[in-house]
Amino acid sequence: MTIVADPVGKPSQQHLSTATASIAYHEAGSGQPFVLLHGGGPGASGYSNFSRNIKDFEDRYHVILPDVPGYGDSMLVVDAGRAMVVESADAIADFIAKLGVGPVTLLGNSMGGAVSTRVAISHPELVSRLVLMGPAGMHSALFTPSPMEGVKLLRSYYPDPTLERMRALVRAFVYDDSDPVYDEIARARFEASLDPARIAGYQRSASRGHLVKPFTREDLAGVQCPTLLIWGRDDRFVGIDDALSFLAGIGDARLVVFSRCGHWVQAEHPAAFAAHVRAFLEEER
């Protein structure tokens, strides 16, 4: 398997201020709005997670890659002290509303999946379709240990970040780590993870004192839009048992599981990932 490197011609970063946050984002293409929210590892950002997938959607979709508050160059400017997933969901909802692009298709990976789910529940008028890729927020622990291997690596990265720790973390995100591009990703994320502002944002986001309670079946019943669930069979951060819990809880949901695949379906199987997502977005309802 060959991972595609970052595309040439990176779109310029933009900023938008909401009532509670300053949101940095990249955008490309035109058409139906498609907002992608990244996961929550150290050094993560919207562009670093999804830059290699832009080319598969920009021909028909207005692709928007925000940094979730606390990551990349986004930050909270008003912090009510709630769980960061809740703060981020309201900030992203305000971002979508202020851009004037809603309702949107919202895709979230890992922590971004938890944020996306909360936006869909709390602001249903802003989300027409939902794609959740290994979303956090269930902790089913039916067939997998809790915490999982990848979560332990996340929790141990600070306060002593090193390149080797980041390499171990990036390797845990995927099933097959043989492609040298993963070392490039590790180096880039390691450098980003040393920024004091990003360290503070990550620590606020990951603070166990501010963790939100797991989603309940009643919570998930509040997702009213069509939902596509995408999972890697070998995910070491969010177990396949959580996929069944999301599937059971969301009324209009379907599940696609990729074998020989970890937490980053968009990186390990980009063509198949794009094909499934486009088919879901383009079908008549």
Short mmCIF file of C-alpha atoms in Angstrom, two decimals:
data_model
loop_
_atom_site.label_atom_id
_atom_site.label_comp_id
_atom_site.label_asym_id
_atom_site.label_seq_id
_atom_site.Cartn_x
_atom_site.Cartn_y
_atom_site.Cartn_z
CA MET A 1 0.00 0.00 0.00
CA THR A 2 1.26 3.49 -0.89
CA ILE A 3 0.09 6.51 1.05
CA VAL A 4 -0.28 9.62 -1.08
CA ALA A 5 1.87 12.52 0.12
CA ASP A 6 0.45 15.96 0.81
CA PRO A 7 -0.89 17.48 -2.41
CA VAL A 8 1.01 20.28 -4.10
CA GLY A 9 -0.64 23.66 -3.68
CA LYS A 10 -1.73 23.66 -0.05
CA PRO A 11 -4.70 26.04 0.32
CA SER A 12 -4.05 29.06 2.50
CA GLN A 13 -5.18 28.94 6.10
CA GLN A 14 -8.08 31.16 7.07
CA HIS A 15 -9.51 32.23 10.43
CA LEU A 16 -13.03 32.89 11.64
CA SER A 17 -14.03 34.18 15.06
CA THR A 18 -17.15 32.93 16.80
CA ALA A 19 -18.62 33.95 20.13
CA THR A 20 -16.38 31.48 21.97
CA ALA A 21 -13.51 30.50 19.69
CA SER A 22 -11.05 31.46 16.99
CA ILE A 23 -11.25 28.76 14.32
CA ALA A 24 -8.47 28.16 11.79
CA TYR A 25 -9.46 26.26 8.66
CA HIS A 26 -8.54 25.29 5.11
CA GLU A 27 -11.03 24.91 2.28
CA ALA A 28 -11.03 23.67 -1.30
CA GLY A 29 -13.48 22.90 -4.09
CA SER A 30 -17.06 24.05 -4.53
CA GLY A 31 -20.52 22.56 -4.27
CA GLN A 32 -22.24 20.92 -1.34
CA PRO A 33 -20.51 21.80 1.96
CA PHE A 34 -18.50 18.95 3.48
CA VAL A 35 -16.88 19.64 6.87
CA LEU A 36 -14.26 17.17 8.17
CA LEU A 37 -13.21 17.13 11.83
CA HIS A 38 -9.90 15.54 12.82
CA GLY A 39 -9.03 13.31 15.75
CA GLY A 40 -7.45 14.38 19.02
CA GLY A 41 -3.85 13.19 19.13
CA PRO A 42 -0.95 15.53 19.97
CA GLY A 43 0.01 17.63 16.96
CA ALA A 44 -3.26 16.90 15.15
CA SER A 45 -5.02 19.39 12.88
CA GLY A 46 -7.62 19.35 10.16
CA TYR A 47 -5.17 19.63 7.29
CA SER A 48 -2.71 17.07 8.68
CA ASN A 49 -5.48 14.49 9.03
CA PHE A 50 -7.28 14.97 5.73
CA SER A 51 -4.99 16.77 3.24
CA ARG A 52 -4.49 13.56 1.26
CA ASN A 53 -8.25 13.15 0.77
CA ILE A 54 -9.10 16.61 -0.59
CA LYS A 55 -8.55 15.55 -4.20
CA ASP A 56 -11.22 12.84 -3.90
CA PHE A 57 -13.98 15.32 -3.01
CA GLU A 58 -13.12 18.81 -4.25
CA ASP A 59 -14.58 18.22 -7.72
CA ARG A 60 -18.12 18.20 -6.33
CA TYR A 61 -17.92 19.38 -2.73
CA HIS A 62 -16.90 22.47 -0.82
CA VAL A 63 -14.36 20.75 1.46
CA ILE A 64 -13.77 22.54 4.79
CA LEU A 65 -11.07 21.37 7.22
CA PRO A 66 -11.27 23.24 10.54
CA ASP A 67 -8.93 22.79 13.46
CA VAL A 68 -10.99 21.84 16.50
CA PRO A 69 -10.40 24.27 19.42
CA GLY A 70 -7.25 23.31 21.30
CA TYR A 71 -5.62 21.86 18.17
CA GLY A 72 -3.75 23.34 15.24
CA ASP A 73 -4.27 27.09 15.28
CA SER A 74 -7.77 27.11 16.79
CA MET A 75 -8.44 28.08 20.38
CA LEU A 76 -11.23 28.86 22.79
CA VAL A 77 -11.44 32.55 23.68
CA VAL A 78 -14.35 32.01 26.09
CA ASP A 79 -14.11 28.81 28.14
CA ALA A 80 -17.15 27.90 30.23
CA GLY A 81 -15.23 25.02 31.81
CA ARG A 82 -17.40 22.27 30.38
CA ALA A 83 -16.04 19.07 28.84
CA MET A 84 -13.95 20.09 25.84
CA VAL A 85 -16.02 17.94 23.47
CA VAL A 86 -19.09 19.98 24.46
CA GLU A 87 -17.24 23.30 24.17
CA SER A 88 -15.89 22.23 20.77
CA ALA A 89 -19.28 21.09 19.49
CA ASP A 90 -20.82 24.48 20.23
CA ALA A 91 -17.81 26.26 18.70
CA ILE A 92 -17.98 24.18 15.51
CA ALA A 93 -21.75 24.72 15.29
CA ASP A 94 -21.18 28.49 15.57
CA PHE A 95 -18.42 28.19 12.93
CA ILE A 96 -20.77 26.45 10.46
CA ALA A 97 -23.54 28.96 11.13
CA LYS A 98 -21.25 31.96 10.76
CA LEU A 99 -19.77 30.63 7.51
CA GLY A 100 -23.35 30.43 6.26
CA VAL A 101 -22.87 27.01 4.66
CA GLY A 102 -25.32 24.87 6.66
CA PRO A 103 -26.79 22.37 6.57
CA VAL A 104 -23.58 20.44 5.90
CA THR A 105 -22.36 16.90 5.67
CA LEU A 106 -20.24 16.52 8.80
CA LEU A 107 -17.49 13.89 9.03
CA GLY A 108 -15.62 13.24 12.25
CA ASN A 109 -12.75 10.90 13.10
CA SER A 110 -12.14 9.78 16.71
CA MET A 111 -12.51 12.84 18.96
CA GLY A 112 -13.82 14.70 15.90
CA GLY A 113 -16.47 11.98 15.66
CA ALA A 114 -17.61 12.69 19.21
CA VAL A 115 -17.74 16.42 18.43
CA SER A 116 -19.66 15.74 15.19
CA THR A 117 -22.16 13.53 17.00
CA ARG A 118 -22.83 16.24 19.56
CA VAL A 119 -23.30 18.85 16.84
CA ALA A 120 -25.81 16.58 15.10
CA ILE A 121 -27.72 16.04 18.36
CA SER A 122 -27.65 19.64 19.61
CA HIS A 123 -27.89 21.48 16.28
CA PRO A 124 -29.79 19.17 13.90
CA GLU A 125 -30.62 22.07 11.58
CA LEU A 126 -26.91 22.36 10.69
CA VAL A 127 -26.25 18.71 9.73
CA SER A 128 -27.88 17.00 6.74
CA ARG A 129 -25.71 13.85 6.81
CA LEU A 130 -23.21 12.46 9.27
CA VAL A 131 -20.12 10.31 8.68
CA LEU A 132 -18.44 8.90 11.80
CA MET A 133 -15.07 7.20 11.43
CA GLY A 134 -13.99 5.39 14.60
CA PRO A 135 -15.78 8.03 16.74
CA ALA A 136 -14.92 8.38 20.41
CA GLY A 137 -17.59 8.55 23.06
CA MET A 138 -18.97 5.07 23.79
CA HIS A 139 -16.46 2.95 25.79
CA SER A 140 -18.46 -0.24 25.24
CA ALA A 141 -15.60 -2.61 26.21
CA LEU A 142 -17.60 -5.63 25.09
CA PHE A 143 -14.77 -7.37 23.21
CA THR A 144 -11.84 -5.00 23.64
CA PRO A 145 -9.87 -3.81 26.69
CA SER A 146 -10.47 -0.42 28.27
CA PRO A 147 -8.41 1.67 27.94
CA MET A 148 -7.13 0.39 24.63
CA GLU A 149 -3.46 0.34 23.60
CA GLY A 150 -3.65 3.53 21.57
CA VAL A 151 -5.40 5.44 24.35
CA LYS A 152 -2.61 4.47 26.75
CA LEU A 153 -0.07 5.87 24.28
CA LEU A 154 -2.02 9.12 24.06
CA ARG A 155 -2.13 9.48 27.82
CA SER A 156 1.61 8.85 28.20
CA TYR A 157 2.84 11.24 25.46
CA TYR A 158 3.05 14.27 27.75
CA PRO A 159 4.79 15.58 29.86
CA ASP A 160 7.87 14.13 28.11
CA PRO A 161 7.19 14.30 24.34
CA THR A 162 9.82 12.67 22.15
CA LEU A 163 10.03 11.73 18.50
CA GLU A 164 10.08 8.05 19.44
CA ARG A 165 6.88 8.45 21.46
CA MET A 166 5.25 10.14 18.49
CA ARG A 167 6.46 7.40 16.15
CA ALA A 168 4.91 4.79 18.43
CA LEU A 169 1.66 6.75 18.49
CA VAL A 170 1.50 7.12 14.70
CA ARG A 171 2.29 3.41 14.25
CA ALA A 172 -0.64 2.60 16.53
CA PHE A 173 -3.00 4.60 14.31
CA VAL A 174 -2.54 2.17 11.40
CA TYR A 175 -2.54 -1.56 10.72
CA ASP A 176 0.49 -1.55 8.39
CA ASP A 177 3.14 1.02 9.33
CA SER A 178 5.69 -0.01 6.68
CA ASP A 179 5.19 3.02 4.42
CA PRO A 180 7.92 5.63 5.11
CA VAL A 181 5.38 8.43 4.89
CA TYR A 182 4.33 7.57 8.42
CA ASP A 183 7.74 8.64 9.67
CA GLU A 184 7.24 11.96 7.89
CA ILE A 185 3.85 12.33 9.55
CA ALA A 186 5.37 11.49 12.94
CA ARG A 187 8.09 14.12 12.52
CA ALA A 188 5.60 16.81 11.48
CA ARG A 189 3.22 16.02 14.33
CA PHE A 190 6.09 15.84 16.82
CA GLU A 191 7.23 19.33 15.87
CA ALA A 192 3.66 20.64 16.12
CA SER A 193 3.23 18.98 19.51
CA LEU A 194 6.08 21.07 21.00
CA ASP A 195 4.29 24.40 20.49
CA PRO A 196 3.39 25.68 24.01
CA ALA A 197 -0.02 26.92 22.84
CA ARG A 198 -0.81 23.53 21.33
CA ILE A 199 0.39 21.73 24.45
CA ALA A 200 -1.96 23.85 26.55
CA GLY A 201 -4.84 23.23 24.15
CA TYR A 202 -4.23 19.49 24.10
CA GLN A 203 -3.96 19.27 27.87
CA ARG A 204 -7.23 21.18 28.26
CA SER A 205 -8.88 18.88 25.74
CA ALA A 206 -7.53 15.67 27.26
CA SER A 207 -7.93 16.62 30.92
CA ARG A 208 -9.63 13.71 32.62
CA GLY A 209 -11.37 16.14 34.94
CA HIS A 210 -13.22 17.56 31.94
CA LEU A 211 -14.06 14.34 30.10
CA VAL A 212 -17.66 14.08 29.02
CA LYS A 213 -19.76 11.07 29.99
CA PRO A 214 -20.07 8.41 27.27
CA PHE A 215 -22.97 8.64 24.86
CA THR A 216 -26.06 6.72 25.91
CA ARG A 217 -28.56 4.99 23.63
CA GLU A 218 -30.90 7.89 24.40
CA ASP A 219 -28.25 10.40 23.30
CA LEU A 220 -27.64 8.61 20.02
CA ALA A 221 -31.37 8.41 19.32
CA GLY A 222 -31.16 12.19 19.00
CA VAL A 223 -29.16 11.86 15.75
CA GLN A 224 -31.91 12.36 13.18
CA CYS A 225 -29.91 12.54 9.95
CA PRO A 226 -28.68 9.62 7.80
CA THR A 227 -25.40 8.35 9.21
CA LEU A 228 -22.52 6.35 7.76
CA LEU A 229 -20.28 4.56 10.28
CA ILE A 230 -16.78 3.63 9.10
CA TRP A 231 -14.47 1.46 11.17
CA GLY A 232 -11.12 -0.25 10.92
CA ARG A 233 -11.37 -3.85 12.10
CA ASP A 234 -7.98 -3.49 13.80
CA ASP A 235 -8.55 -0.09 15.43
CA ARG A 236 -6.39 0.19 18.56
CA PHE A 237 -8.05 3.38 19.84
CA VAL A 238 -11.79 2.80 19.45
CA GLY A 239 -12.86 -0.85 19.45
CA ILE A 240 -15.11 -2.51 16.91
CA ASP A 241 -17.60 -3.13 19.73
CA ASP A 242 -18.25 0.63 19.84
CA ALA A 243 -19.28 0.40 16.18
CA LEU A 244 -22.12 -1.92 17.17
CA SER A 245 -23.21 0.45 19.93
CA PHE A 246 -23.35 3.42 17.53
CA LEU A 247 -25.17 1.27 14.97
CA ALA A 248 -27.75 0.18 17.54
CA GLY A 249 -28.27 3.70 18.90
CA ILE A 250 -28.62 5.80 15.73
CA GLY A 251 -31.92 5.23 13.98
CA ASP A 252 -30.80 5.73 10.36
CA ALA A 253 -27.29 4.26 10.32
CA ARG A 254 -25.22 1.84 8.29
CA LEU A 255 -21.79 0.39 9.03
CA VAL A 256 -18.79 -0.30 6.80
CA VAL A 257 -15.87 -2.22 8.35
CA PHE A 258 -12.42 -2.35 6.74
CA SER A 259 -10.25 -5.37 7.47
CA ARG A 260 -6.48 -4.94 7.88
CA CYS A 261 -7.12 -1.37 8.91
CA GLY A 262 -6.56 0.68 12.03
CA HIS A 263 -7.88 4.04 13.23
CA TRP A 264 -7.00 5.99 10.07
CA VAL A 265 -9.21 4.51 7.36
CA GLN A 266 -8.76 7.67 5.27
CA ALA A 267 -4.98 7.10 5.19
CA GLU A 268 -4.80 3.31 4.82
CA HIS A 269 -7.62 2.85 2.31
CA PRO A 270 -8.13 6.31 0.77
CA ALA A 271 -9.74 5.20 -2.50
CA ALA A 272 -12.23 2.85 -0.87
CA PHE A 273 -12.89 5.39 1.87
CA ALA A 274 -13.71 8.04 -0.73
CA ALA A 275 -15.87 5.65 -2.75
CA HIS A 276 -18.02 4.68 0.25
CA VAL A 277 -18.38 8.27 1.42
CA ARG A 278 -19.25 9.60 -2.03
CA ALA A 279 -21.81 6.85 -2.60
CA PHE A 280 -23.43 7.73 0.71
CA LEU A 281 -23.46 11.46 -0.04
CA GLU A 282 -24.78 11.06 -3.56
CA GLU A 283 -27.60 8.57 -3.04
CA GLU A 284 -31.15 9.81 -3.21
CA ARG A 285 -33.08 9.87 0.06
#
